[in-house]
Each structure stands twice: as C-alpha cells, then as structure tokens.
Amino acid sequence: MQTKVVIFDFDGTLTISKSSTWARIWDKLNAKEVDEKYYLMFKEGKIDYNTWLECCFKEFKQRGYNENDLNKLVASMKLIKDIDYVFDFFKKHDIKIFILSGGIKTIIQRALGKMAEYLTDIEASNFLFENGELSAFIAPMLNPENKQEYVSHIIKSLKVNPKEVVFVGNGKNDETVYLTGANTVCLNPDDADFSNKEIWHDFVETETLKDILPFITCQKENLSL
C-alpha cells in the first residue's frame, strides 16, 4: 500500500544525540533534581501534562533561561545524515511529513532551518520569546506522551488508511503507536524494545536517514535504494 504520511519522533530519531532537549536545558540550569521532581509528579498523575509544562516554563523563566541559551543549544545539535535528501524525496512523491515530539517546537524549527518548510505540522510544546526573554509557552494540541492519540488524529483528519502511515521513532514512549495500525519503524533505538515485532514492525541502526526508505512505498516506485 502506498505511503502517504510519515511521522517522525525528533530527539534521537532525527538528531544524533539521544539526550532530550528538556534534559539539556535542565543540565544547563544545574537543576536536574527539579526536573526529576516535576516529571515524577506528572508520571504519578499528581499533575497533568499542561501543568507540568507550566511548572517547567516558570522554572526556566525564574532561572533566566533565554533565547541566546536556546540558540546555543540549537547550534550544538547535529541532525541525522541525509535528512535533507529524504525530506526532499518525500516531497517529490507527495508524502506528507509530520514531527511528533515530546520536545520543544521552537528548538525543532530552528534546528531544521529551511528543512522545516517540508513539514505539514510539528506537534510539540512551544516557547515564545520577547526581547530575548521567555515570555510565554503554548501547550500542544494533544499530550505528546500519548503518541497513539496524535497518530490516530492524523489518520482520521487526513482520511488515510493506517497502513498508508509510517511512524519512525526510537523510544519507549513511542511504543503505543502500533495500536493505531500504522507501520512502525524503530530507528537507532534508545530504550525501545525493538525486538518486539508487534510493537515495531521494522528496525534499523544507521548513520543515514536514507536507510528508512526500504520501509516506504510509493505509487511510482519502491523507494528502497
């Protein structure tokens, strides 16, 4: 069946580093214990995702995290090899590209630069700046920790068959996506159980994004190299 949509995780999937952008910000602020406190509260159900996000924003603002710090973080990030080739290839074959991330939209957009123009949507939390200082945050439409919900939303809104959708991720928090019926590819796994063929239909460890192409099909040709 023809691939019409590809949805990517970002941290550790489209980037080389497996360390999340959140973790790197907390490290910059020397506040790992605060990070752990709020995340545990979220995981235990004491606060919801938007409240967790608000707590993080307030801490970042109070501790003086600013746009210059964010730009330095972006400059230090390395994207996976051949991402530009693959994004362009998808565009030529009318395959829509989405990013679904528990990370930060501002960072994703700036890290991708002009390649962000290839994307139909980025679903992630967002930070806004005014005069270089944090001014506001925007919560994502859906909880990015529940990636199954977002992928189901894409399938329904675009009116595509789940088998026309490929999800590419690397972590344990990506492992509910298979329940949507979409095809799942584990790329350079972090804590994902890539050996579980029910959860991950395909698996690849590689330095180049081109190696996901054998798992994509299009009407004109198989995209494998």
Short mmCIF file of N, CA and C in Angstrom, two decimals, residues 42-210:
data_model
loop_
_atom_site.label_atom_id
_atom_site.label_comp_id
_atom_site.label_asym_id
_atom_site.label_seq_id
_atom_site.Cartn_x
_atom_site.Cartn_y
_atom_site.Cartn_z
N PHE A 42 4.24 14.28 37.39
CA PHE A 42 3.45 14.03 36.18
C PHE A 42 3.21 12.54 35.99
N LYS A 43 4.27 11.75 36.12
CA LYS A 43 4.15 10.31 35.91
C LYS A 43 3.23 9.65 36.94
N GLU A 44 3.20 10.19 38.13
CA GLU A 44 2.34 9.63 39.20
C GLU A 44 0.91 10.15 39.11
N GLY A 45 0.64 11.02 38.14
CA GLY A 45 -0.71 11.53 37.96
C GLY A 45 -1.10 12.65 38.90
N LYS A 46 -0.12 13.24 39.59
CA LYS A 46 -0.41 14.33 40.53
C LYS A 46 -0.65 15.64 39.80
N ILE A 47 -0.06 15.77 38.61
CA ILE A 47 -0.30 16.93 37.75
C ILE A 47 -0.48 16.42 36.32
N ASP A 48 -1.23 17.19 35.51
CA ASP A 48 -1.39 16.78 34.12
C ASP A 48 -0.26 17.37 33.28
N TYR A 49 -0.26 17.05 31.98
CA TYR A 49 0.86 17.46 31.13
C TYR A 49 0.99 18.98 31.04
N ASN A 50 -0.14 19.67 30.90
CA ASN A 50 -0.08 21.12 30.76
C ASN A 50 0.43 21.79 32.04
N THR A 51 0.07 21.22 33.19
CA THR A 51 0.57 21.76 34.47
C THR A 51 2.07 21.50 34.59
N TRP A 52 2.51 20.32 34.17
CA TRP A 52 3.95 20.03 34.16
C TRP A 52 4.68 21.02 33.27
N LEU A 53 4.12 21.31 32.11
CA LEU A 53 4.74 22.25 31.18
C LEU A 53 4.80 23.64 31.80
N GLU A 54 3.75 24.05 32.47
CA GLU A 54 3.73 25.36 33.12
C GLU A 54 4.79 25.45 34.22
N CYS A 55 4.95 24.37 34.97
CA CYS A 55 5.98 24.33 36.03
C CYS A 55 7.38 24.49 35.42
N CYS A 56 7.62 23.79 34.32
CA CYS A 56 8.93 23.89 33.65
C CYS A 56 9.16 25.31 33.16
N PHE A 57 8.14 25.88 32.53
CA PHE A 57 8.28 27.24 32.00
C PHE A 57 8.62 28.23 33.11
N LYS A 58 7.92 28.14 34.22
CA LYS A 58 8.17 29.06 35.34
C LYS A 58 9.58 28.92 35.88
N GLU A 59 10.05 27.67 35.97
CA GLU A 59 11.41 27.43 36.46
C GLU A 59 12.44 28.00 35.49
N PHE A 60 12.22 27.76 34.20
CA PHE A 60 13.16 28.27 33.19
C PHE A 60 13.22 29.79 33.23
N LYS A 61 12.06 30.42 33.33
CA LYS A 61 11.99 31.88 33.36
C LYS A 61 12.66 32.43 34.61
N GLN A 62 12.36 31.81 35.74
CA GLN A 62 12.92 32.27 37.02
C GLN A 62 14.45 32.12 37.04
N ARG A 63 14.94 31.08 36.40
CA ARG A 63 16.38 30.81 36.40
C ARG A 63 17.11 31.51 35.26
N GLY A 64 16.36 32.30 34.47
CA GLY A 64 16.99 33.16 33.47
C GLY A 64 17.31 32.51 32.15
N TYR A 65 16.68 31.37 31.85
CA TYR A 65 16.92 30.75 30.55
C TYR A 65 16.36 31.66 29.47
N ASN A 66 17.18 31.98 28.46
CA ASN A 66 16.78 32.97 27.47
C ASN A 66 16.99 32.48 26.04
N GLU A 67 16.68 33.33 25.09
CA GLU A 67 16.75 32.94 23.68
C GLU A 67 18.18 32.66 23.25
N ASN A 68 19.12 33.37 23.82
CA ASN A 68 20.53 33.11 23.49
C ASN A 68 20.94 31.72 23.92
N ASP A 69 20.49 31.30 25.11
CA ASP A 69 20.77 29.94 25.58
C ASP A 69 20.16 28.91 24.63
N LEU A 70 18.94 29.17 24.20
CA LEU A 70 18.26 28.24 23.29
C LEU A 70 19.00 28.16 21.96
N ASN A 71 19.44 29.30 21.45
CA ASN A 71 20.16 29.30 20.17
C ASN A 71 21.48 28.54 20.27
N LYS A 72 22.14 28.63 21.40
CA LYS A 72 23.38 27.87 21.61
C LYS A 72 23.10 26.37 21.63
N LEU A 73 21.98 26.01 22.25
CA LEU A 73 21.59 24.60 22.25
C LEU A 73 21.34 24.12 20.83
N VAL A 74 20.60 24.90 20.06
CA VAL A 74 20.31 24.55 18.66
C VAL A 74 21.59 24.39 17.87
N ALA A 75 22.53 25.31 18.06
CA ALA A 75 23.78 25.28 17.31
C ALA A 75 24.61 24.04 17.62
N SER A 76 24.42 23.48 18.80
CA SER A 76 25.19 22.30 19.20
C SER A 76 24.56 20.99 18.73
N MET A 77 23.35 21.06 18.19
CA MET A 77 22.64 19.85 17.78
C MET A 77 23.10 19.39 16.40
N LYS A 78 23.15 18.08 16.22
CA LYS A 78 23.50 17.50 14.93
C LYS A 78 22.35 16.64 14.43
N LEU A 79 21.92 16.93 13.21
CA LEU A 79 20.85 16.15 12.61
C LEU A 79 21.42 14.89 11.95
N ILE A 80 20.57 13.88 11.83
CA ILE A 80 20.99 12.65 11.18
C ILE A 80 21.36 12.92 9.72
N LYS A 81 22.33 12.20 9.25
CA LYS A 81 22.83 12.39 7.88
C LYS A 81 21.73 12.13 6.85
N ASP A 82 21.72 12.93 5.79
CA ASP A 82 20.84 12.79 4.62
C ASP A 82 19.37 13.09 4.92
N ILE A 83 19.12 13.82 5.99
CA ILE A 83 17.73 14.20 6.29
C ILE A 83 17.18 15.09 5.18
N ASP A 84 18.01 15.97 4.62
CA ASP A 84 17.56 16.85 3.55
C ASP A 84 17.18 16.06 2.30
N TYR A 85 17.96 15.03 1.98
CA TYR A 85 17.67 14.18 0.82
C TYR A 85 16.33 13.47 1.00
N VAL A 86 16.11 12.91 2.18
CA VAL A 86 14.89 12.13 2.43
C VAL A 86 13.67 13.04 2.43
N PHE A 87 13.76 14.20 3.07
CA PHE A 87 12.63 15.13 3.09
C PHE A 87 12.28 15.58 1.67
N ASP A 88 13.28 15.87 0.88
CA ASP A 88 13.04 16.28 -0.49
C ASP A 88 12.42 15.15 -1.30
N PHE A 89 12.89 13.94 -1.06
CA PHE A 89 12.37 12.76 -1.76
C PHE A 89 10.89 12.58 -1.45
N PHE A 90 10.55 12.73 -0.17
CA PHE A 90 9.15 12.59 0.23
C PHE A 90 8.27 13.65 -0.44
N LYS A 91 8.77 14.87 -0.50
CA LYS A 91 8.01 15.95 -1.12
C LYS A 91 7.74 15.63 -2.60
N LYS A 92 8.75 15.12 -3.29
CA LYS A 92 8.60 14.81 -4.71
C LYS A 92 7.59 13.68 -4.94
N HIS A 93 7.40 12.85 -3.91
CA HIS A 93 6.46 11.73 -4.04
C HIS A 93 5.15 11.98 -3.28
N ASP A 94 4.91 13.26 -2.95
CA ASP A 94 3.64 13.67 -2.31
C ASP A 94 3.38 12.93 -1.00
N ILE A 95 4.43 12.69 -0.26
CA ILE A 95 4.31 12.07 1.05
C ILE A 95 4.40 13.17 2.11
N LYS A 96 3.36 13.31 2.90
CA LYS A 96 3.32 14.35 3.93
C LYS A 96 4.24 13.97 5.09
N ILE A 97 4.91 14.97 5.66
CA ILE A 97 5.85 14.75 6.75
C ILE A 97 5.37 15.49 7.99
N PHE A 98 5.31 14.76 9.10
CA PHE A 98 4.94 15.35 10.39
C PHE A 98 6.05 15.03 11.39
N ILE A 99 6.18 15.89 12.40
CA ILE A 99 7.02 15.58 13.55
C ILE A 99 6.15 15.59 14.79
N LEU A 100 6.23 14.53 15.56
CA LEU A 100 5.51 14.39 16.83
C LEU A 100 6.56 14.21 17.91
N SER A 101 6.69 15.20 18.78
CA SER A 101 7.79 15.16 19.73
C SER A 101 7.37 15.62 21.12
N GLY A 102 7.95 15.01 22.12
CA GLY A 102 7.80 15.49 23.48
C GLY A 102 8.73 16.66 23.75
N GLY A 103 9.48 17.07 22.73
CA GLY A 103 10.44 18.16 22.86
C GLY A 103 9.81 19.53 22.68
N ILE A 104 10.58 20.46 22.17
CA ILE A 104 10.17 21.86 22.11
C ILE A 104 10.16 22.33 20.65
N LYS A 105 9.01 22.82 20.22
CA LYS A 105 8.81 23.17 18.81
C LYS A 105 9.79 24.24 18.34
N THR A 106 10.04 25.25 19.18
CA THR A 106 10.97 26.31 18.81
C THR A 106 12.34 25.75 18.44
N ILE A 107 12.81 24.80 19.24
CA ILE A 107 14.11 24.18 19.01
C ILE A 107 14.08 23.34 17.73
N ILE A 108 13.03 22.57 17.54
CA ILE A 108 12.91 21.73 16.35
C ILE A 108 12.93 22.58 15.09
N GLN A 109 12.15 23.65 15.08
CA GLN A 109 12.08 24.52 13.90
C GLN A 109 13.45 25.13 13.59
N ARG A 110 14.13 25.60 14.61
CA ARG A 110 15.42 26.26 14.38
C ARG A 110 16.51 25.25 14.02
N ALA A 111 16.43 24.06 14.59
CA ALA A 111 17.41 23.03 14.26
C ALA A 111 17.27 22.58 12.80
N LEU A 112 16.04 22.50 12.32
CA LEU A 112 15.80 22.08 10.94
C LEU A 112 16.07 23.19 9.93
N GLY A 113 15.93 24.44 10.35
CA GLY A 113 16.15 25.55 9.43
C GLY A 113 15.18 25.49 8.26
N LYS A 114 15.69 25.62 7.05
CA LYS A 114 14.85 25.62 5.85
C LYS A 114 14.13 24.30 5.64
N MET A 115 14.66 23.22 6.21
CA MET A 115 14.00 21.91 6.05
C MET A 115 12.65 21.86 6.74
N ALA A 116 12.40 22.77 7.68
CA ALA A 116 11.10 22.83 8.35
C ALA A 116 9.98 23.13 7.35
N GLU A 117 10.34 23.74 6.21
CA GLU A 117 9.34 24.06 5.19
C GLU A 117 8.74 22.80 4.56
N TYR A 118 9.43 21.68 4.68
CA TYR A 118 8.91 20.43 4.13
C TYR A 118 7.78 19.85 4.98
N LEU A 119 7.66 20.31 6.22
CA LEU A 119 6.75 19.68 7.17
C LEU A 119 5.33 20.18 7.03
N THR A 120 4.39 19.26 7.18
CA THR A 120 2.98 19.64 7.25
C THR A 120 2.66 20.18 8.63
N ASP A 121 3.27 19.59 9.66
CA ASP A 121 3.00 20.04 11.03
C ASP A 121 4.08 19.54 11.98
N ILE A 122 4.30 20.31 13.03
CA ILE A 122 5.12 19.87 14.16
C ILE A 122 4.24 19.90 15.39
N GLU A 123 4.05 18.78 16.02
CA GLU A 123 3.25 18.72 17.25
C GLU A 123 4.20 18.59 18.43
N ALA A 124 4.34 19.69 19.17
CA ALA A 124 5.24 19.73 20.32
C ALA A 124 4.91 20.96 21.14
N SER A 125 5.42 21.02 22.35
CA SER A 125 5.30 22.23 23.16
C SER A 125 6.09 23.35 22.51
N ASN A 126 5.70 24.60 22.81
CA ASN A 126 6.39 25.72 22.19
C ASN A 126 6.71 26.80 23.21
N PHE A 127 7.88 27.40 23.07
CA PHE A 127 8.28 28.53 23.90
C PHE A 127 8.34 29.78 23.03
N LEU A 128 7.85 30.88 23.56
CA LEU A 128 7.89 32.16 22.86
C LEU A 128 8.82 33.11 23.61
N PHE A 129 9.49 33.97 22.85
CA PHE A 129 10.42 34.93 23.43
C PHE A 129 10.03 36.34 23.04
N GLU A 130 10.33 37.29 23.92
CA GLU A 130 10.15 38.71 23.65
C GLU A 130 11.39 39.44 24.14
N ASN A 131 12.05 40.13 23.21
CA ASN A 131 13.31 40.81 23.53
C ASN A 131 14.33 39.85 24.14
N GLY A 132 14.32 38.62 23.62
CA GLY A 132 15.29 37.62 24.04
C GLY A 132 14.95 36.89 25.31
N GLU A 133 13.88 37.28 25.98
CA GLU A 133 13.49 36.65 27.24
C GLU A 133 12.25 35.78 27.05
N LEU A 134 12.16 34.70 27.81
CA LEU A 134 10.96 33.86 27.76
C LEU A 134 9.73 34.68 28.11
N SER A 135 8.71 34.58 27.27
CA SER A 135 7.51 35.38 27.52
C SER A 135 6.25 34.53 27.70
N ALA A 136 6.21 33.38 27.06
CA ALA A 136 5.01 32.54 27.15
C ALA A 136 5.32 31.14 26.63
N PHE A 137 4.42 30.23 26.91
CA PHE A 137 4.51 28.89 26.33
C PHE A 137 3.17 28.51 25.74
N ILE A 138 3.21 27.63 24.76
CA ILE A 138 1.99 27.12 24.13
C ILE A 138 1.99 25.60 24.28
N ALA A 139 0.99 25.08 24.91
CA ALA A 139 0.88 23.64 25.09
C ALA A 139 0.46 22.99 23.77
N PRO A 140 0.89 21.75 23.52
CA PRO A 140 0.48 21.07 22.28
C PRO A 140 -1.01 20.75 22.30
N MET A 141 -1.55 20.51 21.10
CA MET A 141 -2.97 20.19 20.98
C MET A 141 -3.31 18.93 21.77
N LEU A 142 -2.44 17.92 21.66
CA LEU A 142 -2.64 16.66 22.36
C LEU A 142 -1.41 16.36 23.18
N ASN A 143 -1.56 15.58 24.23
CA ASN A 143 -0.44 15.20 25.09
C ASN A 143 0.57 14.40 24.27
N PRO A 144 1.79 14.93 24.05
CA PRO A 144 2.77 14.21 23.23
C PRO A 144 3.29 12.93 23.87
N GLU A 145 2.98 12.74 25.14
CA GLU A 145 3.34 11.47 25.78
C GLU A 145 2.41 10.35 25.31
N ASN A 146 1.26 10.73 24.77
CA ASN A 146 0.31 9.75 24.23
C ASN A 146 0.36 9.83 22.71
N LYS A 147 1.39 9.24 22.13
CA LYS A 147 1.61 9.38 20.70
C LYS A 147 0.58 8.62 19.88
N GLN A 148 -0.01 7.60 20.46
CA GLN A 148 -1.08 6.87 19.79
C GLN A 148 -2.24 7.81 19.46
N GLU A 149 -2.57 8.69 20.38
CA GLU A 149 -3.69 9.60 20.20
C GLU A 149 -3.44 10.56 19.02
N TYR A 150 -2.22 11.07 18.95
CA TYR A 150 -1.91 12.01 17.88
C TYR A 150 -1.90 11.32 16.52
N VAL A 151 -1.30 10.15 16.43
CA VAL A 151 -1.25 9.44 15.15
C VAL A 151 -2.67 9.08 14.71
N SER A 152 -3.52 8.68 15.65
CA SER A 152 -4.92 8.40 15.32
C SER A 152 -5.61 9.66 14.79
N HIS A 153 -5.27 10.79 15.39
CA HIS A 153 -5.83 12.07 14.93
C HIS A 153 -5.42 12.37 13.49
N ILE A 154 -4.16 12.13 13.16
CA ILE A 154 -3.67 12.37 11.79
C ILE A 154 -4.38 11.44 10.80
N ILE A 155 -4.48 10.18 11.16
CA ILE A 155 -5.15 9.20 10.29
C ILE A 155 -6.59 9.63 10.01
N LYS A 156 -7.28 10.06 11.06
CA LYS A 156 -8.68 10.45 10.91
C LYS A 156 -8.82 11.75 10.13
N SER A 157 -7.99 12.75 10.45
CA SER A 157 -8.13 14.07 9.82
C SER A 157 -7.76 14.03 8.34
N LEU A 158 -6.78 13.19 7.97
CA LEU A 158 -6.37 13.09 6.57
C LEU A 158 -7.16 12.03 5.81
N LYS A 159 -7.96 11.26 6.55
CA LYS A 159 -8.78 10.21 5.95
C LYS A 159 -7.93 9.22 5.16
N VAL A 160 -6.87 8.76 5.81
CA VAL A 160 -5.99 7.77 5.18
C VAL A 160 -6.13 6.43 5.89
N ASN A 161 -5.75 5.38 5.20
CA ASN A 161 -5.68 4.06 5.80
C ASN A 161 -4.47 4.01 6.73
N PRO A 162 -4.59 3.43 7.92
CA PRO A 162 -3.43 3.34 8.82
C PRO A 162 -2.19 2.75 8.16
N LYS A 163 -2.38 1.84 7.23
CA LYS A 163 -1.25 1.21 6.55
C LYS A 163 -0.59 2.14 5.53
N GLU A 164 -1.19 3.31 5.32
CA GLU A 164 -0.57 4.32 4.47
C GLU A 164 0.28 5.29 5.29
N VAL A 165 0.39 5.00 6.59
CA VAL A 165 1.14 5.85 7.51
C VAL A 165 2.33 5.08 8.07
N VAL A 166 3.49 5.73 8.09
CA VAL A 166 4.69 5.14 8.71
C VAL A 166 5.12 6.06 9.85
N PHE A 167 5.30 5.48 11.02
CA PHE A 167 5.82 6.22 12.18
C PHE A 167 7.24 5.77 12.44
N VAL A 168 8.14 6.74 12.63
CA VAL A 168 9.55 6.44 12.88
C VAL A 168 9.94 7.03 14.24
N GLY A 169 10.33 6.16 15.16
CA GLY A 169 10.71 6.62 16.49
C GLY A 169 11.84 5.79 17.06
N ASN A 170 12.17 6.05 18.33
CA ASN A 170 13.30 5.32 18.92
C ASN A 170 13.14 5.00 20.39
N GLY A 171 12.03 5.44 21.00
CA GLY A 171 11.94 5.33 22.45
C GLY A 171 10.73 4.56 22.95
N LYS A 172 10.76 4.28 24.23
CA LYS A 172 9.67 3.56 24.87
C LYS A 172 8.36 4.34 24.79
N ASN A 173 8.46 5.68 24.82
CA ASN A 173 7.24 6.49 24.75
C ASN A 173 6.64 6.53 23.35
N ASP A 174 7.27 5.83 22.40
CA ASP A 174 6.72 5.71 21.04
C ASP A 174 5.96 4.39 20.85
N GLU A 175 5.96 3.57 21.87
CA GLU A 175 5.56 2.17 21.66
C GLU A 175 4.07 1.90 21.65
N THR A 176 3.23 2.92 21.83
CA THR A 176 1.79 2.71 21.70
C THR A 176 1.29 2.99 20.29
N VAL A 177 2.16 3.53 19.44
CA VAL A 177 1.72 3.93 18.09
C VAL A 177 1.22 2.74 17.28
N TYR A 178 1.79 1.56 17.50
CA TYR A 178 1.38 0.38 16.72
C TYR A 178 -0.10 0.09 16.88
N LEU A 179 -0.69 0.52 18.00
CA LEU A 179 -2.11 0.27 18.25
C LEU A 179 -3.02 0.99 17.26
N THR A 180 -2.48 1.99 16.56
CA THR A 180 -3.26 2.72 15.56
C THR A 180 -3.39 1.94 14.25
N GLY A 181 -2.54 0.93 14.08
CA GLY A 181 -2.50 0.19 12.82
C GLY A 181 -1.46 0.74 11.85
N ALA A 182 -0.80 1.86 12.21
CA ALA A 182 0.24 2.42 11.36
C ALA A 182 1.46 1.50 11.35
N ASN A 183 2.25 1.58 10.30
CA ASN A 183 3.51 0.86 10.24
C ASN A 183 4.53 1.58 11.13
N THR A 184 5.30 0.84 11.89
CA THR A 184 6.24 1.44 12.84
C THR A 184 7.67 1.01 12.53
N VAL A 185 8.57 1.98 12.55
CA VAL A 185 9.99 1.73 12.30
C VAL A 185 10.78 2.25 13.49
N CYS A 186 11.58 1.38 14.10
CA CYS A 186 12.44 1.78 15.20
C CYS A 186 13.81 2.14 14.62
N LEU A 187 14.16 3.40 14.72
CA LEU A 187 15.41 3.91 14.14
C LEU A 187 16.37 4.28 15.27
N ASN A 188 17.53 3.60 15.30
CA ASN A 188 18.55 3.87 16.31
C ASN A 188 17.94 3.89 17.72
N PRO A 189 17.46 2.74 18.19
CA PRO A 189 16.70 2.69 19.44
C PRO A 189 17.46 3.21 20.65
N ASP A 190 16.71 3.89 21.50
CA ASP A 190 17.21 4.33 22.80
C ASP A 190 16.77 3.29 23.82
N ASP A 191 15.58 3.48 24.41
CA ASP A 191 15.06 2.49 25.36
C ASP A 191 13.90 1.69 24.78
N ALA A 192 13.73 1.74 23.47
CA ALA A 192 12.65 0.99 22.82
C ALA A 192 12.96 -0.50 22.76
N ASP A 193 11.91 -1.31 22.89
CA ASP A 193 12.05 -2.77 22.77
C ASP A 193 11.94 -3.14 21.29
N PHE A 194 13.01 -2.86 20.55
CA PHE A 194 12.96 -3.01 19.09
C PHE A 194 12.81 -4.46 18.64
N SER A 195 13.06 -5.41 19.54
CA SER A 195 12.93 -6.83 19.17
C SER A 195 11.47 -7.29 19.16
N ASN A 196 10.58 -6.48 19.72
CA ASN A 196 9.16 -6.83 19.77
C ASN A 196 8.52 -6.48 18.43
N LYS A 197 8.27 -7.48 17.63
CA LYS A 197 7.77 -7.28 16.26
C LYS A 197 6.31 -6.84 16.22
N GLU A 198 5.60 -6.99 17.33
CA GLU A 198 4.23 -6.50 17.37
C GLU A 198 4.23 -4.98 17.50
N ILE A 199 5.16 -4.47 18.31
CA ILE A 199 5.26 -3.03 18.54
C ILE A 199 6.01 -2.33 17.41
N TRP A 200 7.15 -2.92 17.02
CA TRP A 200 7.99 -2.34 15.98
C TRP A 200 8.03 -3.29 14.79
N HIS A 201 7.43 -2.88 13.70
CA HIS A 201 7.36 -3.75 12.52
C HIS A 201 8.71 -3.87 11.81
N ASP A 202 9.52 -2.80 11.90
CA ASP A 202 10.85 -2.81 11.29
C ASP A 202 11.83 -2.11 12.21
N PHE A 203 13.11 -2.38 12.00
CA PHE A 203 14.15 -1.84 12.88
C PHE A 203 15.42 -1.63 12.07
N VAL A 204 16.10 -0.50 12.34
CA VAL A 204 17.36 -0.24 11.65
C VAL A 204 18.26 0.63 12.53
N GLU A 205 19.53 0.27 12.57
CA GLU A 205 20.55 1.12 13.19
C GLU A 205 21.42 1.65 12.07
N THR A 206 21.58 2.96 12.01
CA THR A 206 22.25 3.55 10.85
C THR A 206 22.71 4.97 11.15
N GLU A 207 23.58 5.49 10.30
CA GLU A 207 24.00 6.88 10.40
C GLU A 207 23.27 7.76 9.40
N THR A 208 22.52 7.14 8.48
CA THR A 208 21.83 7.91 7.44
C THR A 208 20.34 7.64 7.42
N LEU A 209 19.57 8.70 7.26
CA LEU A 209 18.11 8.55 7.21
C LEU A 209 17.66 7.83 5.95
N LYS A 210 18.51 7.75 4.95
CA LYS A 210 18.17 7.03 3.72
C LYS A 210 17.80 5.57 4.01
#
